[in-house]
Coordinates of C-alpha atoms and ligand atoms in Angstrom, one line a residue:
M8 CA 0.0 0.0 0.0
E9 CA 1.3 3.5 -0.8
R10 CA 2.1 5.6 2.2
R11 CA -0.6 8.1 1.4
Q12 CA -3.2 5.4 0.9
F13 CA -2.1 3.9 4.2
L14 CA -2.6 7.2 6.0
Q15 CA -6.0 7.6 4.4
A16 CA -6.9 4.2 5.5
M17 CA -5.8 5.1 9.0
G18 CA -7.9 8.3 8.9
L19 CA -4.8 10.3 9.2
A20 CA -4.9 12.3 5.9
A21 CA -5.4 15.5 7.9
L22 CA -2.2 15.0 9.9
P23 CA 1.0 16.9 9.0
V24 CA 2.4 15.3 5.8
P25 CA 4.9 12.7 7.0
A26 CA 8.4 12.4 5.7
A27 CA 9.0 9.3 3.6
T28 CA 9.8 6.2 5.6
V29 CA 13.3 6.5 6.9
L30 CA 15.7 3.6 7.1
G31 CA 17.3 3.1 10.5
N32 CA 18.5 5.4 13.1
N33 CA 17.6 9.0 13.5
L34 CA 20.0 11.0 15.5
E35 CA 18.5 14.4 14.9
S36 CA 18.0 15.8 18.3
E37 CA 14.5 17.0 19.0
N38 CA 16.2 19.3 21.5
S39 CA 13.7 20.7 24.0
G40 CA 10.7 19.7 22.0
P41 CA 8.3 17.0 22.9
V42 CA 8.4 13.7 21.0
V43 CA 6.5 10.5 21.0
V44 CA 7.6 7.2 19.5
S45 CA 5.9 3.8 19.4
T46 CA 6.3 0.3 18.1
W47 CA 4.9 -0.5 14.6
S48 CA 3.7 1.9 11.9
P49 CA -0.1 1.5 12.5
N50 CA 0.5 3.1 15.9
I51 CA 1.1 6.4 14.1
K52 CA -2.6 6.9 15.0
A53 CA -1.9 6.3 18.7
N54 CA 1.0 8.7 18.5
A55 CA -1.4 11.4 17.2
A56 CA -3.5 11.0 20.3
A57 CA -0.4 11.3 22.5
W58 CA 0.8 14.3 20.6
K59 CA -2.5 16.0 21.2
V60 CA -1.9 15.7 24.9
L61 CA 1.6 17.0 24.7
M62 CA 0.5 20.0 22.6
A63 CA -2.0 20.9 25.3
H64 CA 1.0 21.1 27.7
G65 CA 0.1 17.7 29.1
S66 CA 2.5 15.3 30.8
A67 CA 4.4 12.5 29.1
L68 CA 2.5 10.1 31.4
D69 CA -0.9 11.4 30.2
A70 CA 0.3 11.3 26.7
V71 CA 1.4 7.7 26.6
H72 CA -1.7 6.7 28.4
A73 CA -3.9 8.4 25.9
G74 CA -1.8 7.0 23.1
V75 CA -2.0 3.3 24.0
M76 CA -5.8 3.6 24.6
V77 CA -6.2 4.1 20.8
P78 CA -5.2 0.5 19.7
E79 CA -6.8 -0.8 22.9
A80 CA -10.1 0.3 21.7
D81 CA -9.5 -0.6 18.0
P82 CA -11.2 -3.9 17.2
K83 CA -9.0 -4.2 14.0
D84 CA -5.8 -4.3 16.1
Q85 CA -5.7 -8.0 17.0
S86 CA -2.7 -7.7 19.3
V87 CA -4.0 -5.2 21.8
G88 CA -7.2 -4.7 23.9
Y89 CA -10.6 -5.1 22.3
G90 CA -10.4 -7.5 19.4
G91 CA -7.1 -9.0 20.6
L92 CA -6.5 -12.6 19.6
P93 CA -7.5 -15.0 22.4
D94 CA -5.4 -17.6 24.2
R95 CA -5.7 -21.2 23.1
D96 CA -8.8 -21.6 25.2
G97 CA -10.6 -18.7 23.5
K98 CA -10.1 -16.1 26.3
V99 CA -8.8 -12.6 25.5
T100 CA -6.3 -11.8 28.3
L101 CA -4.5 -8.5 28.4
D102 CA -1.1 -7.4 29.7
S103 CA 0.0 -3.8 30.3
C104 CA 2.4 -1.6 32.2
I105 CA 3.1 2.1 32.6
M106 CA 6.1 4.0 34.1
D107 CA 6.6 7.7 34.7
H108 CA 9.6 10.0 35.1
K109 CA 9.8 9.4 38.8
G110 CA 10.1 5.7 38.6
N111 CA 6.5 5.1 39.5
I112 CA 5.2 1.9 38.0
G113 CA 2.1 -0.1 37.6
A114 CA 1.2 -3.3 35.7
V115 CA -1.6 -5.8 35.1
M116 CA -1.2 -9.3 33.7
A117 CA -3.8 -11.7 32.3
L118 CA -6.6 -9.2 32.8
E119 CA -9.9 -10.3 31.3
G120 CA -13.0 -8.3 30.3
I121 CA -11.5 -4.8 30.5
M122 CA -10.6 -3.1 27.3
H123 CA -8.2 -0.5 28.7
A124 CA -5.7 -2.6 30.5
S125 CA -3.3 0.4 30.6
S126 CA -5.9 2.3 32.7
V127 CA -6.0 -0.5 35.2
A128 CA -2.1 -0.6 35.2
R129 CA -2.3 3.1 36.0
L130 CA -4.7 2.4 38.8
V131 CA -2.2 -0.1 40.2
M132 CA 0.4 2.6 40.1
E133 CA -1.6 5.5 41.5
K134 CA -4.2 3.8 43.8
T135 CA -2.5 0.9 45.3
P136 CA 0.7 0.3 47.3
H137 CA 1.7 -2.4 44.8
V138 CA 3.3 -2.5 41.3
Q139 CA 1.8 -5.6 39.7
I140 CA -1.6 -7.2 40.0
V141 CA -2.7 -10.2 38.0
G142 CA -5.9 -11.9 36.8
A143 CA -8.9 -11.9 39.0
G144 CA -7.3 -9.4 41.4
A145 CA -6.7 -7.0 38.5
L146 CA -10.3 -7.3 37.4
Q147 CA -11.5 -6.8 41.0
L148 CA -9.5 -3.6 41.2
A149 CA -10.9 -2.4 37.9
L150 CA -14.5 -3.1 39.0
E151 CA -13.9 -1.3 42.3
H152 CA -13.0 1.8 40.2
G153 CA -16.1 1.7 38.0
F154 CA -14.8 -0.2 35.0
K155 CA -17.4 -2.4 33.3
V156 CA -16.8 -5.9 32.0
E157 CA -17.0 -6.2 28.2
N158 CA -16.7 -9.1 25.8
L159 CA -13.4 -8.4 24.1
L160 CA -13.5 -11.3 21.7
T161 CA -14.7 -9.9 18.3
E162 CA -16.2 -12.1 15.6
S163 CA -13.1 -11.9 13.5
S164 CA -10.7 -12.8 16.3
K165 CA -13.1 -15.7 17.2
K166 CA -13.0 -16.8 13.6
A167 CA -9.2 -16.7 13.5
W168 CA -9.0 -18.7 16.7
E169 CA -11.5 -21.3 15.4
E170 CA -9.4 -21.5 12.2
W171 CA -6.2 -22.0 14.4
K172 CA -7.9 -24.7 16.4
K173 CA -8.4 -26.8 13.3
T174 CA -4.6 -27.5 13.1
S175 CA -3.5 -27.0 16.6
K176 CA -2.7 -29.7 18.9
Y177 CA -2.8 -28.7 22.5
S178 CA 0.6 -29.9 23.7
P179 CA 2.8 -27.1 24.9
M180 CA 5.5 -27.8 22.3
T181 CA 3.1 -27.8 19.4
T182 CA 1.7 -24.6 20.7
V183 CA 5.0 -22.9 20.8
E184 CA 5.7 -24.0 17.2
N185 CA 2.3 -22.8 16.1
L186 CA 2.9 -19.5 17.9
L187 CA 6.1 -18.9 15.9
K188 CA 4.3 -19.8 12.7
Y189 CA 1.6 -17.3 13.3
I190 CA 3.7 -14.6 14.8
E191 CA 4.6 -12.8 11.6
N192 CA 1.2 -11.4 11.1
Q193 CA 0.4 -10.7 14.7
H194 CA 2.7 -8.0 15.8
D195 CA 1.1 -4.7 16.7
T196 CA 1.7 -4.7 20.4
I197 CA 2.1 -1.1 21.4
G198 CA 5.1 0.2 23.3
M199 CA 5.1 3.9 23.5
L200 CA 7.6 6.4 24.9
A201 CA 7.2 10.2 25.2
R202 CA 9.0 13.2 26.3
D203 CA 7.0 16.2 27.3
E204 CA 7.6 20.0 27.2
A205 CA 9.2 19.8 30.7
G206 CA 11.7 17.2 29.3
N207 CA 10.2 14.4 31.4
L208 CA 9.9 10.9 30.0
S209 CA 7.2 8.2 30.4
G210 CA 6.2 5.0 28.7
A211 CA 3.4 2.5 28.4
C212 CA 3.0 -0.9 26.9
S213 CA -0.2 -2.8 26.1
T214 CA -0.9 -6.1 24.4
S215 CA -3.2 -9.1 24.3
G216 CA 0.1 -11.1 24.1
M217 CA 0.8 -13.9 21.7
G218 CA -2.2 -15.2 19.9
Y219 CA -3.3 -18.7 21.1
K220 CA -0.9 -18.6 24.0
M221 CA -1.2 -21.1 26.8
R222 CA -3.8 -20.0 29.4
G223 CA -2.1 -17.7 32.0
R224 CA 1.0 -17.1 29.9
V225 CA 2.5 -13.6 30.4
G226 CA 5.1 -12.2 28.1
D227 CA 7.4 -9.2 28.4
S228 CA 4.9 -6.4 27.8
P229 CA 3.7 -5.9 31.4
I230 CA 7.2 -6.6 32.9
I231 CA 9.0 -3.4 33.9
G232 CA 12.5 -3.7 32.7
A233 CA 11.6 -6.2 29.9
G234 CA 8.8 -4.7 27.9
L235 CA 9.3 -1.2 29.1
F236 CA 11.8 0.9 31.1
V237 CA 12.2 4.6 31.8
D238 CA 15.0 6.5 33.5
N239 CA 14.4 10.2 33.3
E240 CA 18.1 11.0 33.4
V241 CA 19.0 8.7 30.6
G242 CA 16.2 7.5 28.4
A243 CA 13.4 5.0 27.9
A244 CA 12.9 1.8 25.9
S245 CA 10.2 -0.6 24.9
A246 CA 9.9 -3.9 23.2
T247 CA 7.8 -6.0 20.9
G248 CA 8.0 -9.5 19.5
V249 CA 8.4 -12.8 21.2
G250 CA 8.1 -11.8 24.9
E251 CA 9.9 -14.9 26.2
E252 CA 13.1 -13.7 24.5
V253 CA 12.8 -10.1 25.6
V254 CA 12.3 -11.2 29.3
R255 CA 15.4 -13.4 29.0
I256 CA 17.6 -10.4 28.4
V257 CA 15.5 -7.9 30.4
G258 CA 15.5 -6.0 27.1
S259 CA 14.3 -2.5 27.9
H260 CA 16.4 -2.1 31.0
T261 CA 19.4 -3.4 29.1
I262 CA 18.9 -0.7 26.5
V263 CA 18.6 2.1 29.0
E264 CA 21.8 1.0 30.7
M265 CA 23.5 0.9 27.3
M266 CA 22.4 4.5 26.7
R267 CA 23.7 5.4 30.2
Q268 CA 27.1 4.1 29.0
G269 CA 27.0 6.5 26.1
K270 CA 25.4 4.5 23.2
N271 CA 22.9 6.3 21.0
P272 CA 19.4 4.8 21.0
E273 CA 19.8 2.7 17.9
D274 CA 23.1 1.2 19.0
A275 CA 21.7 0.5 22.4
C276 CA 18.8 -1.4 20.8
K277 CA 21.3 -3.2 18.6
E278 CA 23.3 -4.3 21.6
A279 CA 20.2 -5.9 23.2
V280 CA 19.6 -7.7 19.9
A281 CA 23.2 -8.9 19.8
R282 CA 22.9 -10.4 23.3
L283 CA 19.8 -12.3 22.2
V284 CA 21.6 -13.7 19.1
K285 CA 24.6 -14.7 21.2
L286 CA 22.3 -16.5 23.7
K287 CA 20.1 -18.3 21.2
G288 CA 22.6 -18.9 18.4
E289 CA 22.0 -17.7 14.9
T290 CA 19.7 -20.4 13.7
A291 CA 17.2 -20.1 16.6
A292 CA 17.4 -16.3 16.5
K293 CA 16.6 -16.3 12.8
A294 CA 13.2 -17.9 13.5
L295 CA 12.2 -15.2 16.0
Q296 CA 11.2 -11.6 15.9
V297 CA 12.0 -9.0 18.5
G298 CA 12.0 -5.3 18.0
F299 CA 13.2 -2.5 20.3
I300 CA 12.6 1.2 20.3
A301 CA 14.4 3.8 22.4
L302 CA 14.3 7.5 23.2
N303 CA 17.0 9.3 25.1
A304 CA 16.7 12.2 27.5
Q305 CA 18.0 14.5 24.7
G306 CA 15.1 13.6 22.5
Q307 CA 17.0 11.3 20.1
Y308 CA 15.3 8.1 19.1
G309 CA 16.2 4.9 17.4
C310 CA 15.1 1.3 16.9
F311 CA 16.6 -2.1 15.9
S312 CA 15.2 -5.6 15.3
L313 CA 16.3 -9.1 15.0
N314 CA 14.6 -9.8 11.7
P315 CA 13.4 -7.3 9.0
N316 CA 10.1 -5.5 8.8
F317 CA 9.9 -3.9 12.2
T318 CA 8.9 -0.3 12.2
M319 CA 8.7 2.6 14.6
A320 CA 6.2 5.5 14.4
V321 CA 7.4 8.9 15.4
H322 CA 5.6 12.2 16.0
S323 CA 7.4 15.4 16.8
H324 CA 7.5 19.1 15.7
Q325 CA 9.4 17.8 12.7
G326 CA 6.3 15.9 11.6
V327 CA 5.1 12.3 11.4
K328 CA 7.5 9.6 10.4
V329 CA 7.8 5.9 10.1
I330 CA 11.2 4.5 10.6
Q331 CA 12.0 1.1 9.1
A332 CA 14.3 -0.5 11.7
K333 CA 17.6 -1.9 10.6
S334 CA 17.8 -5.6 11.5
W335 CA 20.4 -8.1 12.6
F336 CA 19.5 -10.5 9.9
P337 CA 19.0 -9.1 6.4
K338 CA 15.9 -9.5 4.3
K339 CA 15.7 -12.9 2.7
Ligands
SD4_123 C1 4.2 -10.8 24.0 N1 5.7 -9.0 23.2 O1 3.2 -11.0 24.7 C2 4.3 -9.5 23.2 C3 3.8 -9.8 21.8 C4 4.0 -8.8 20.8 O2 3.2 -7.7 18.9 O3 4.8 -7.9 20.9 N2 3.2 -8.7 19.8 O4 5.2 -11.6 24.0

């Protein structure tokens, strides 16, 4: 699809005309200006919602929260919130976390029946003495704060699951293999990082996790340090892809520490990918996808992935952009 058609399809024709898709790193400093970046090009729409908050002098925290709520409510996004692909038992279970510039954190895991998992993660952060609440407890917290239970399984996600069931065998090994087979088309998990007018950083991450996962499985997305990490003095990072692999290397925290040691955002992401390749070996790593995005305290951003076709959406005063990530393994 042509870029313009894509934007029209996303209802974004009225947004500032984006620069052409850019390959790889972008070291142009956004200086004191606000900036928002997120995993995957369709999240250009989520960035626009976050940008609106930033332009109204809102905080990075409010911006990333508003941003991730966009795909959470979008039934067409089958990796996040409403319309997310279910687990192998047909239940949509959501994972999300949020982190602000002061190191405040909140996360929910395996949450059912509540579309805006990020809002419940924020409740955990702001209204409880805890940082992570799972399953039934997370639902209880949401209900106590006025959230209503909804059926999150759309007809098309139900159909996809029924189709998957035809070939799936329910042993864990087969499930993992199936997951890898299906994964190519299922990446739209949102990891979003923003820097506000005051120069503060925040991040949020939201997903329905891997399609057809085992019941109760939790990936990287709601794990602070793995799917998301923010250090206001240094920078922030987020991840997408096979969560098991991101957790293994505590991906986002690793990237922030690399930036602390002086690496630019893209090189920091590349270093995390390199660790994964070293751990897994080339052959196994080639069969996976993991993508990282990073934003430093100076407003520079970058991304890097294991395999090709990962993208990062950017919104700043310079306009709207999609960055095609460089990858460890080249295009086949
Ligand atoms: C997970 N990292 O649950 C998520 C999946 C993902 O786009 O990123 N999908 O493992």
